[in-house]
PDB file of C-alpha atoms in Angstrom:
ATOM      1  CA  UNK A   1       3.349 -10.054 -10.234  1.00  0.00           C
ATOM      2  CA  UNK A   2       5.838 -12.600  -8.963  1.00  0.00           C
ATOM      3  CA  UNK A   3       4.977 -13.412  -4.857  1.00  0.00           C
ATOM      4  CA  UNK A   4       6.785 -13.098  -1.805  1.00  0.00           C
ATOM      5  CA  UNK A   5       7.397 -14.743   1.245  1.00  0.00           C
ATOM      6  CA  UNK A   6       7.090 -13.340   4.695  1.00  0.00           C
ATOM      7  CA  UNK A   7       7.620 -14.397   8.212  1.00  0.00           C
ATOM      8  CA  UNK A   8       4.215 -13.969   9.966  1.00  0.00           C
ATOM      9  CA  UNK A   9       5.571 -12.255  12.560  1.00  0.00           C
ATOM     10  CA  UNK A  10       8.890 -10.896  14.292  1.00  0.00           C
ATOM     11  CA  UNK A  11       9.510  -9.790  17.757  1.00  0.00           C
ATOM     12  CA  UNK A  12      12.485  -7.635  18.717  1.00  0.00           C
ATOM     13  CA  UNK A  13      13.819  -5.200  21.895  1.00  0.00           C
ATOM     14  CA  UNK A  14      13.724  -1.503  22.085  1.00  0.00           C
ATOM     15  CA  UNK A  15      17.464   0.110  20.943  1.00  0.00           C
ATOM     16  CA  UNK A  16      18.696  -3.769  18.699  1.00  0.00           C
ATOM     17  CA  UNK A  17      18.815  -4.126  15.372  1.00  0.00           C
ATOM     18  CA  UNK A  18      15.907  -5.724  13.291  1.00  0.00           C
ATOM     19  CA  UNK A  19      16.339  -7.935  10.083  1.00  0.00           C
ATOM     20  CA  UNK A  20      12.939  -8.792   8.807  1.00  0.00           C
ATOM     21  CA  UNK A  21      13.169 -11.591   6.134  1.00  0.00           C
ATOM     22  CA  UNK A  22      11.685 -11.948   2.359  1.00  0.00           C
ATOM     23  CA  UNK A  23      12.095 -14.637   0.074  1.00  0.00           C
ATOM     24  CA  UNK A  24      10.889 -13.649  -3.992  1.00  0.00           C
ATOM     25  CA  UNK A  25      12.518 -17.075  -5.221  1.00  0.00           C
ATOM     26  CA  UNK A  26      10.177 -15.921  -8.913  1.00  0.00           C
ATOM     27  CA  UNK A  27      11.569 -12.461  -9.094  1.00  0.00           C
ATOM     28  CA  UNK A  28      12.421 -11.421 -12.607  1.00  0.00           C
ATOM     29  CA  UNK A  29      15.862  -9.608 -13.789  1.00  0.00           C
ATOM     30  CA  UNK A  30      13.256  -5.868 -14.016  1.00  0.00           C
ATOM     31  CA  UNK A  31      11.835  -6.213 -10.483  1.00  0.00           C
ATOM     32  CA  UNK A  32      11.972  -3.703  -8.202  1.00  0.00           C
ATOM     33  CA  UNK A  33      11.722  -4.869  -4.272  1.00  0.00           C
ATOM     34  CA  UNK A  34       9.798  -2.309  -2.826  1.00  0.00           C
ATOM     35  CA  UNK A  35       9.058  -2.281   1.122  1.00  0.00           C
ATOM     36  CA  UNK A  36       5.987  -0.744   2.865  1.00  0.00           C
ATOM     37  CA  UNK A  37       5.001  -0.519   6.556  1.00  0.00           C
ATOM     38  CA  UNK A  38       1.638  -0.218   8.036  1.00  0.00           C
ATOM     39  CA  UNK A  39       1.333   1.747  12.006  1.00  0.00           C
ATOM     40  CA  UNK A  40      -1.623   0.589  13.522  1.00  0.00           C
ATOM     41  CA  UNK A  41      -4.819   2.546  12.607  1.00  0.00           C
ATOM     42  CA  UNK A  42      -2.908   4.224   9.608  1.00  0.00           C
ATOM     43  CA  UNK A  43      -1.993   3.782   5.626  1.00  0.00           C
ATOM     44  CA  UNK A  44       0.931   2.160   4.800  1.00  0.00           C
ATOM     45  CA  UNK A  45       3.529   3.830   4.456  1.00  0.00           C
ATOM     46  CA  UNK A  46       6.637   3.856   1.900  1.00  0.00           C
ATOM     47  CA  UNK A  47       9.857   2.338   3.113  1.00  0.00           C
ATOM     48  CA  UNK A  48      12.784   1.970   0.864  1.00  0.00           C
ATOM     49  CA  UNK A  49      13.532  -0.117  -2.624  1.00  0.00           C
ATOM     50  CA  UNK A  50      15.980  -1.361  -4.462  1.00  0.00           C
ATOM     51  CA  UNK A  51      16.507  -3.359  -7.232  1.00  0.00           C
ATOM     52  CA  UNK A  52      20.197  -5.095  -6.801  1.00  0.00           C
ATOM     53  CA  UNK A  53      22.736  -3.446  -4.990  1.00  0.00           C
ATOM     54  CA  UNK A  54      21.569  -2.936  -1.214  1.00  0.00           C
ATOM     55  CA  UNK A  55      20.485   0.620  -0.111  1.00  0.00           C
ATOM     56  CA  UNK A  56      20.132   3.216   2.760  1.00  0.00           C
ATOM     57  CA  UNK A  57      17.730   5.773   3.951  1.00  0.00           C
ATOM     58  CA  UNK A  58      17.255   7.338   6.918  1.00  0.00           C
ATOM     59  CA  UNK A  59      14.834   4.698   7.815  1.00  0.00           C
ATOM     60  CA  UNK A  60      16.547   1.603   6.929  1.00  0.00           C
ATOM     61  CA  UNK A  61      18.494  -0.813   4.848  1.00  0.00           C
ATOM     62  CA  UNK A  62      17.973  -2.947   2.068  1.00  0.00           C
ATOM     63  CA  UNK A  63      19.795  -5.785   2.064  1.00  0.00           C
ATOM     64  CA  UNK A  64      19.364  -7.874  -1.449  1.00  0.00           C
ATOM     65  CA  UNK A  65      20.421 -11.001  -2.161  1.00  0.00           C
ATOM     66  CA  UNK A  66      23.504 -11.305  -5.200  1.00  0.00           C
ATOM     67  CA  UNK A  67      20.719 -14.012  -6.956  1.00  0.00           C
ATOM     68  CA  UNK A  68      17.993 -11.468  -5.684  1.00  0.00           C
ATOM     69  CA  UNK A  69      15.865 -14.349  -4.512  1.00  0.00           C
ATOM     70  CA  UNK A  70      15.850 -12.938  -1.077  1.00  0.00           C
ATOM     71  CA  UNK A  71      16.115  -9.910   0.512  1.00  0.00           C
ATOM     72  CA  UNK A  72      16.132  -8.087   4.206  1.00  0.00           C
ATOM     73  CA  UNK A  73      14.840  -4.889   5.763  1.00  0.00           C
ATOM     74  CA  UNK A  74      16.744  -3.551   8.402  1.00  0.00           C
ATOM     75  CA  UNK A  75      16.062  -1.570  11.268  1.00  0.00           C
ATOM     76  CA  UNK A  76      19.139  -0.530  12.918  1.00  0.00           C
ATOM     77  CA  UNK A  77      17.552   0.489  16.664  1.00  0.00           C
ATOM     78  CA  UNK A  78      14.283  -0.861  16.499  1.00  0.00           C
ATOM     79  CA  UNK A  79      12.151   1.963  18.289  1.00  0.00           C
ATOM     80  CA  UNK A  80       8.548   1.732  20.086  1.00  0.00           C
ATOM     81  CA  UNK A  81       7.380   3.243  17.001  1.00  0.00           C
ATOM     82  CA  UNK A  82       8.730   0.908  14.384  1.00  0.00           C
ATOM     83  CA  UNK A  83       5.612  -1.651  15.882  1.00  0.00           C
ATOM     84  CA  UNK A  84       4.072  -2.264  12.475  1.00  0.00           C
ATOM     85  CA  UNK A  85       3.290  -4.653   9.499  1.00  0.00           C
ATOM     86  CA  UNK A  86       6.344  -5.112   7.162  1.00  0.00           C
ATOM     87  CA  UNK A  87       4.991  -5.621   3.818  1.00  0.00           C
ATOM     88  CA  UNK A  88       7.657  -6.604   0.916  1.00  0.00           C
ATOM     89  CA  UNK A  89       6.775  -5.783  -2.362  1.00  0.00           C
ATOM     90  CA  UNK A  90       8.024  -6.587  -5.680  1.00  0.00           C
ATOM     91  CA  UNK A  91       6.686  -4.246  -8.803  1.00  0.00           C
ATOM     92  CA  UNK A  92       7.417  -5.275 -12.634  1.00  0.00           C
ATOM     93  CA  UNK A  93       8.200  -2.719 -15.069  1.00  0.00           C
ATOM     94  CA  UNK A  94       4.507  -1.977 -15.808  1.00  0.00           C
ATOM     95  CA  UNK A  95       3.429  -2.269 -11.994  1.00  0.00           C
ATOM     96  CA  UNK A  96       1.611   0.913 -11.377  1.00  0.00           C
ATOM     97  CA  UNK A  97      -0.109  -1.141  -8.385  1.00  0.00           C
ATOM     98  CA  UNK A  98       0.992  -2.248  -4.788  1.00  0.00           C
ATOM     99  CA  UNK A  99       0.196  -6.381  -4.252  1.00  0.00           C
ATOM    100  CA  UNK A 100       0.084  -6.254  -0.552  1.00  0.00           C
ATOM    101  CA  UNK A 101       0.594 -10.039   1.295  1.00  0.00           C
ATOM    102  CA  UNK A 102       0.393 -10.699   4.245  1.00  0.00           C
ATOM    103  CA  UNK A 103       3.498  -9.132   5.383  1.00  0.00           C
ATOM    104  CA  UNK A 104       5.486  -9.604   8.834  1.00  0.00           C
ATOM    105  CA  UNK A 105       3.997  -8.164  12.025  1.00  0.00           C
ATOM    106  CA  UNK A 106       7.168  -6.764  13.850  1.00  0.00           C
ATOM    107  CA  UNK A 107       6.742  -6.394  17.846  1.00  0.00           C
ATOM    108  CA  UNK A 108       8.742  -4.042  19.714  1.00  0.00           C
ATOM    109  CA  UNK A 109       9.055  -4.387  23.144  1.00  0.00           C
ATOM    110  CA  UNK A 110      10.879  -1.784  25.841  1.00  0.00           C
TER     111      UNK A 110
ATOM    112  CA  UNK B   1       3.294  19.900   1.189  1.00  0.00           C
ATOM    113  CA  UNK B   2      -0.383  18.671   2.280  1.00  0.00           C
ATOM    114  CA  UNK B   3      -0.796  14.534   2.229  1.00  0.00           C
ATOM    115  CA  UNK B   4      -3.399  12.855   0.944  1.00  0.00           C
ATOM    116  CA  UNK B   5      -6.671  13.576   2.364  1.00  0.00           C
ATOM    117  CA  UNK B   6      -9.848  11.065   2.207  1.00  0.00           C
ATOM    118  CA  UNK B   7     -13.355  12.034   2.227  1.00  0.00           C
ATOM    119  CA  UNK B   8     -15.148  11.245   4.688  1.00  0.00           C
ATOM    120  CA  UNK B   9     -13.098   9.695   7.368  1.00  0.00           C
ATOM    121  CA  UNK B  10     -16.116   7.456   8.900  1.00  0.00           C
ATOM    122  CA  UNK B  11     -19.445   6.250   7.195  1.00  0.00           C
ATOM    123  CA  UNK B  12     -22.536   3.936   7.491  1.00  0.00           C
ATOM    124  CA  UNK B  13     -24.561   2.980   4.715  1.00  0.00           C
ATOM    125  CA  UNK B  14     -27.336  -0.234   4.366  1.00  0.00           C
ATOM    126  CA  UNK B  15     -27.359  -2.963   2.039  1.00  0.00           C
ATOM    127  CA  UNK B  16     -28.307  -2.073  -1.421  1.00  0.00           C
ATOM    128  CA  UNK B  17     -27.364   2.173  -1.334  1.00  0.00           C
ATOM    129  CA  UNK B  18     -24.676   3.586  -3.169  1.00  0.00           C
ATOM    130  CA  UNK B  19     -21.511   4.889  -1.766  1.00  0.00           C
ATOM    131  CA  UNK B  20     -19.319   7.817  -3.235  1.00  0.00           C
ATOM    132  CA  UNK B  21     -15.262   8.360  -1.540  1.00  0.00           C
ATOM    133  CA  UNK B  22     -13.130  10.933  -1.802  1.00  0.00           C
ATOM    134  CA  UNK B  23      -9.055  11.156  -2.140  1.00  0.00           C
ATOM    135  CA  UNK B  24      -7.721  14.588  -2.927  1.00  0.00           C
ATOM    136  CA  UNK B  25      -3.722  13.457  -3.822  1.00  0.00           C
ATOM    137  CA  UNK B  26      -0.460  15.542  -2.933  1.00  0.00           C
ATOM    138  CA  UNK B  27      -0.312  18.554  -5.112  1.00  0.00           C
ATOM    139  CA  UNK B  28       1.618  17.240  -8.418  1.00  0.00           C
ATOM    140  CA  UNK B  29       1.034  14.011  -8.399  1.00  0.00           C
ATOM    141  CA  UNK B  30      -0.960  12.819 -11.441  1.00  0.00           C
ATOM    142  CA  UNK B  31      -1.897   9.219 -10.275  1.00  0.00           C
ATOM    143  CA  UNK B  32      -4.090   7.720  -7.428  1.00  0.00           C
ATOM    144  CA  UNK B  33      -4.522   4.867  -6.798  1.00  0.00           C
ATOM    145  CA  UNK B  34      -7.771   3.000  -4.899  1.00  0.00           C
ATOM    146  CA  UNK B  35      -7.465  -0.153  -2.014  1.00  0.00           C
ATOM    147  CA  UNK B  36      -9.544  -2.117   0.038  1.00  0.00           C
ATOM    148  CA  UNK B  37      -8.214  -3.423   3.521  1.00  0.00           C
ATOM    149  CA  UNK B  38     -10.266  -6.068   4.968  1.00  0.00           C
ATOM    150  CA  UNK B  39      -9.309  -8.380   8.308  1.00  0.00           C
ATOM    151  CA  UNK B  40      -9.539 -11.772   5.728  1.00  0.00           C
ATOM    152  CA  UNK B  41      -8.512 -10.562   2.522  1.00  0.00           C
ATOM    153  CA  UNK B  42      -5.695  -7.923   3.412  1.00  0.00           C
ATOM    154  CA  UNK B  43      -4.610  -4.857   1.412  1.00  0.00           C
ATOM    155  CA  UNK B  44      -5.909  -5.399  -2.199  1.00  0.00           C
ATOM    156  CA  UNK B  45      -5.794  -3.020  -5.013  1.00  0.00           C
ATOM    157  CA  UNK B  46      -8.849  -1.635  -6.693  1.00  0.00           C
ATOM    158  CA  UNK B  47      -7.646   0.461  -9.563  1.00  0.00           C
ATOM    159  CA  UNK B  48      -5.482   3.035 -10.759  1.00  0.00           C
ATOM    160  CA  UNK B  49      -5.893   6.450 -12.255  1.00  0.00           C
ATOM    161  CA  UNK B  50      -3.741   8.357 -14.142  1.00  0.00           C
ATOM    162  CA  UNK B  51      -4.139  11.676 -15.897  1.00  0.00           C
ATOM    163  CA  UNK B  52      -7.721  10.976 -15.976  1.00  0.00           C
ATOM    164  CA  UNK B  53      -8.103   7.722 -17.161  1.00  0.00           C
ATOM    165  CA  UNK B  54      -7.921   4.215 -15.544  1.00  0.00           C
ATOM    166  CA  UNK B  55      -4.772   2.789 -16.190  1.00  0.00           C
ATOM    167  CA  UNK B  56      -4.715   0.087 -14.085  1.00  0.00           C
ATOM    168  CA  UNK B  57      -7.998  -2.219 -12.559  1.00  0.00           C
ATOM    169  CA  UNK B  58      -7.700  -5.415  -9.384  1.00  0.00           C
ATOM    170  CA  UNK B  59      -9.719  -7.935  -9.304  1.00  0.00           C
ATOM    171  CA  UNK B  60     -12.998  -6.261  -8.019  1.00  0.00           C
ATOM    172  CA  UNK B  61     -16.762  -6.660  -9.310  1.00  0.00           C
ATOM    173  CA  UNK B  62     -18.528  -3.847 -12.001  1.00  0.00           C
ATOM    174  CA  UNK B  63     -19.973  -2.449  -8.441  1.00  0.00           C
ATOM    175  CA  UNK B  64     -17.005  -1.050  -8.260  1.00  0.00           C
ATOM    176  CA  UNK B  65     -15.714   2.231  -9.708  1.00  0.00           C
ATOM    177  CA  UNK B  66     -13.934   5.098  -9.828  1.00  0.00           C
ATOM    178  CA  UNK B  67     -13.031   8.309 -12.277  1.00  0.00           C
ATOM    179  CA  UNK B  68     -10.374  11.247 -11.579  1.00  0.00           C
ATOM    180  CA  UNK B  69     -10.960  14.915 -12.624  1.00  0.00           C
ATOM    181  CA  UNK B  70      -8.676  17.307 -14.061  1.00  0.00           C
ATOM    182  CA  UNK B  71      -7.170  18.115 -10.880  1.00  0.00           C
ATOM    183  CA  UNK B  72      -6.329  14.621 -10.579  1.00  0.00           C
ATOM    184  CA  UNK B  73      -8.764  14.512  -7.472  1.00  0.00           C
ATOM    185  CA  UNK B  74     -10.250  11.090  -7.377  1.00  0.00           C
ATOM    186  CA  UNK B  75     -13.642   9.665  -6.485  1.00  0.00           C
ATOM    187  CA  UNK B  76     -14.487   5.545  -6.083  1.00  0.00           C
ATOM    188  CA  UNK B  77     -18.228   4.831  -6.632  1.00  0.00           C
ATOM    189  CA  UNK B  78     -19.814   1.716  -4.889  1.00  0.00           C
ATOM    190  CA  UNK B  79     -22.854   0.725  -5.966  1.00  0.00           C
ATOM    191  CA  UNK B  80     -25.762  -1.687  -4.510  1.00  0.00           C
ATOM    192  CA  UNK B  81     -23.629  -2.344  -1.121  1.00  0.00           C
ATOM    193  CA  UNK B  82     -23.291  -5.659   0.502  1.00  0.00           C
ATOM    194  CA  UNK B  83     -22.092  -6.101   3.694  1.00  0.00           C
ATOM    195  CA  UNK B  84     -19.166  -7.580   2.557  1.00  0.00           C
ATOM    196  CA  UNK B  85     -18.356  -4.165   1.255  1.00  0.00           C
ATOM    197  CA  UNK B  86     -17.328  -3.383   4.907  1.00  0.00           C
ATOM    198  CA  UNK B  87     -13.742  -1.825   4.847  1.00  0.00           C
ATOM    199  CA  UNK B  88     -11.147   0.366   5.377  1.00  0.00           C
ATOM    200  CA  UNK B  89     -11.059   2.338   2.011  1.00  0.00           C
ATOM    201  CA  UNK B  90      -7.336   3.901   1.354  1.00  0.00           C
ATOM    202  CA  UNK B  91      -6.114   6.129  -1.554  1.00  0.00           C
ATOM    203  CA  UNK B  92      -2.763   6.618  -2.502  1.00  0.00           C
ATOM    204  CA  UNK B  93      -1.236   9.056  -4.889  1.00  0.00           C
ATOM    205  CA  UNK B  94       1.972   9.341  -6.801  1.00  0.00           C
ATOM    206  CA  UNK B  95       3.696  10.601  -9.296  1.00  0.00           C
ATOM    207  CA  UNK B  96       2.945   7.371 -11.384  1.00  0.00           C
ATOM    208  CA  UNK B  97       6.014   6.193 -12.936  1.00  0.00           C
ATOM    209  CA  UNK B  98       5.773   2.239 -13.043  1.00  0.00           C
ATOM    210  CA  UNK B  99       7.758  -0.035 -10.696  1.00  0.00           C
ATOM    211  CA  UNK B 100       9.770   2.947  -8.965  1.00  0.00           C
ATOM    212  CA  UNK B 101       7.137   5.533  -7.563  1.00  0.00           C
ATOM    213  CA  UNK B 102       6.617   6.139  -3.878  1.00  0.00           C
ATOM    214  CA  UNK B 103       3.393   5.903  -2.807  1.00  0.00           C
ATOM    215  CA  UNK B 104       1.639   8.193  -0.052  1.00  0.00           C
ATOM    216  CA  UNK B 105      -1.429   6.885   1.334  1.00  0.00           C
ATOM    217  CA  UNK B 106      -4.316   8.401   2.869  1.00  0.00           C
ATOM    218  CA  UNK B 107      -5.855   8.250   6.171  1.00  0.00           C
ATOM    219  CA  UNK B 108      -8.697   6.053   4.298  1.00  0.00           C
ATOM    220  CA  UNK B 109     -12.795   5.853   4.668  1.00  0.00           C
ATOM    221  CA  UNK B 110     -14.126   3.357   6.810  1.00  0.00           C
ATOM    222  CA  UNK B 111     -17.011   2.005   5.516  1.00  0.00           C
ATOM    223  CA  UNK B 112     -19.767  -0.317   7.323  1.00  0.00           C
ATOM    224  CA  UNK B 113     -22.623  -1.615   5.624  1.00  0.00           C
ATOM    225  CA  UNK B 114     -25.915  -2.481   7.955  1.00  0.00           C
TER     226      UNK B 114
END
């Protein structure tokens, strides 16, 4: 599976928008960019993906890159709750499995 | 629909027993997959099972194993425990299609070898 590059970690304010970085400079054309979070003392938990064009969910954005070397979560109005590892992802046609790294520990303050 | 539950939540075992864990997946889904979380090694994939067979293994010793029923509950086996062993054991299930899925994870096991 082809790596990716995280920030360690992030901090941001309660109610601002939050673009948390990732940098897959290996990715292959059949890549999918997957994003996970972890809340303290849970699983992780599924995101969003994408595998060009950017996309929405009710939980964030997907930014992706037009080279798709890099991509960004975002997190319109960063919430208390949003205080979690951001793990980015990227899962080949065959990838049944998640390769966690380290991700980016995002910091919300009020 | 019910999320993925993990038997048990909390156990101790010694160096050298066995350990069996639990993951009963989301009704449906025909895959679960096995991780370890450590503090120094991170989130790292065990294996993957799908319709009853392995489909999928990580980079972990023989010690380490696993099977799914027909119901496509799971079970991970770890044998002659070290204290290394010591983790937070989470399942995940899915529907299994490669590269696209959505995985739900469990609460996970903690484990803590004396």
């Amino acid at each position: 599976d082809a790596k990716t590059t995280q920030p360690n970690s992030m901090e941001s304010n309660e109610e601002e928008p939050v673009h948390l970085p990732c940098n897959h400079s290996t990715i292959s054309g059949t890549d999918y960019i997957h994003w996970y979070r972890q809340l303290p003392s849970q699983g992780p938990e599924y995101v969003i993906h994408g595998l060009t064009s950017n996309v929405n969910n009710r939980m964030a954005s997907l930014a992706i890159a037009e080279d798709r070397k890099s991509s960004t979560l975002i997190l319109h109005r960063a919430t208390l709750r949003d205080a979690a590892v951001y793990y980015c992802i990227l899962r080949d046609q065959a990838g049944t499995a998640l390769i966690f790294g380290k991700g980016t520990t995002l910091s919300v303050s009020s | 629909k019910a999320g993925v539950t993990q038997t048990p939540r909390y156990l101790i075992k010694t160096r050298g027993q066995q350990v069996t864990l639990s993951c009963s997946p989301i009704s449906g889904h025909r895959s679960v997959s096995w991780y370890q979380q450590t503090p120094g090694q991170g989130l790292q994939f065990l294996f993957e099972y799908f319709s009853e067979t392995q489909r999928n293994k990580g980079n972990f010793p023989g010690r380490f194993s696993g099977r799914q029923f027909s119901n496509s509950r799971s079970e991970m086996n770890v044998s002659t425990l070290e204290l290394g062993d010591s983790a937070l054991y989470l399942c995940a299930s899915s529907s299994g299609r490669p590269s696209t899925d959505t995985q739900y994870f469990g609460p996970g096991t903690r484990l803590t070898v004396l």
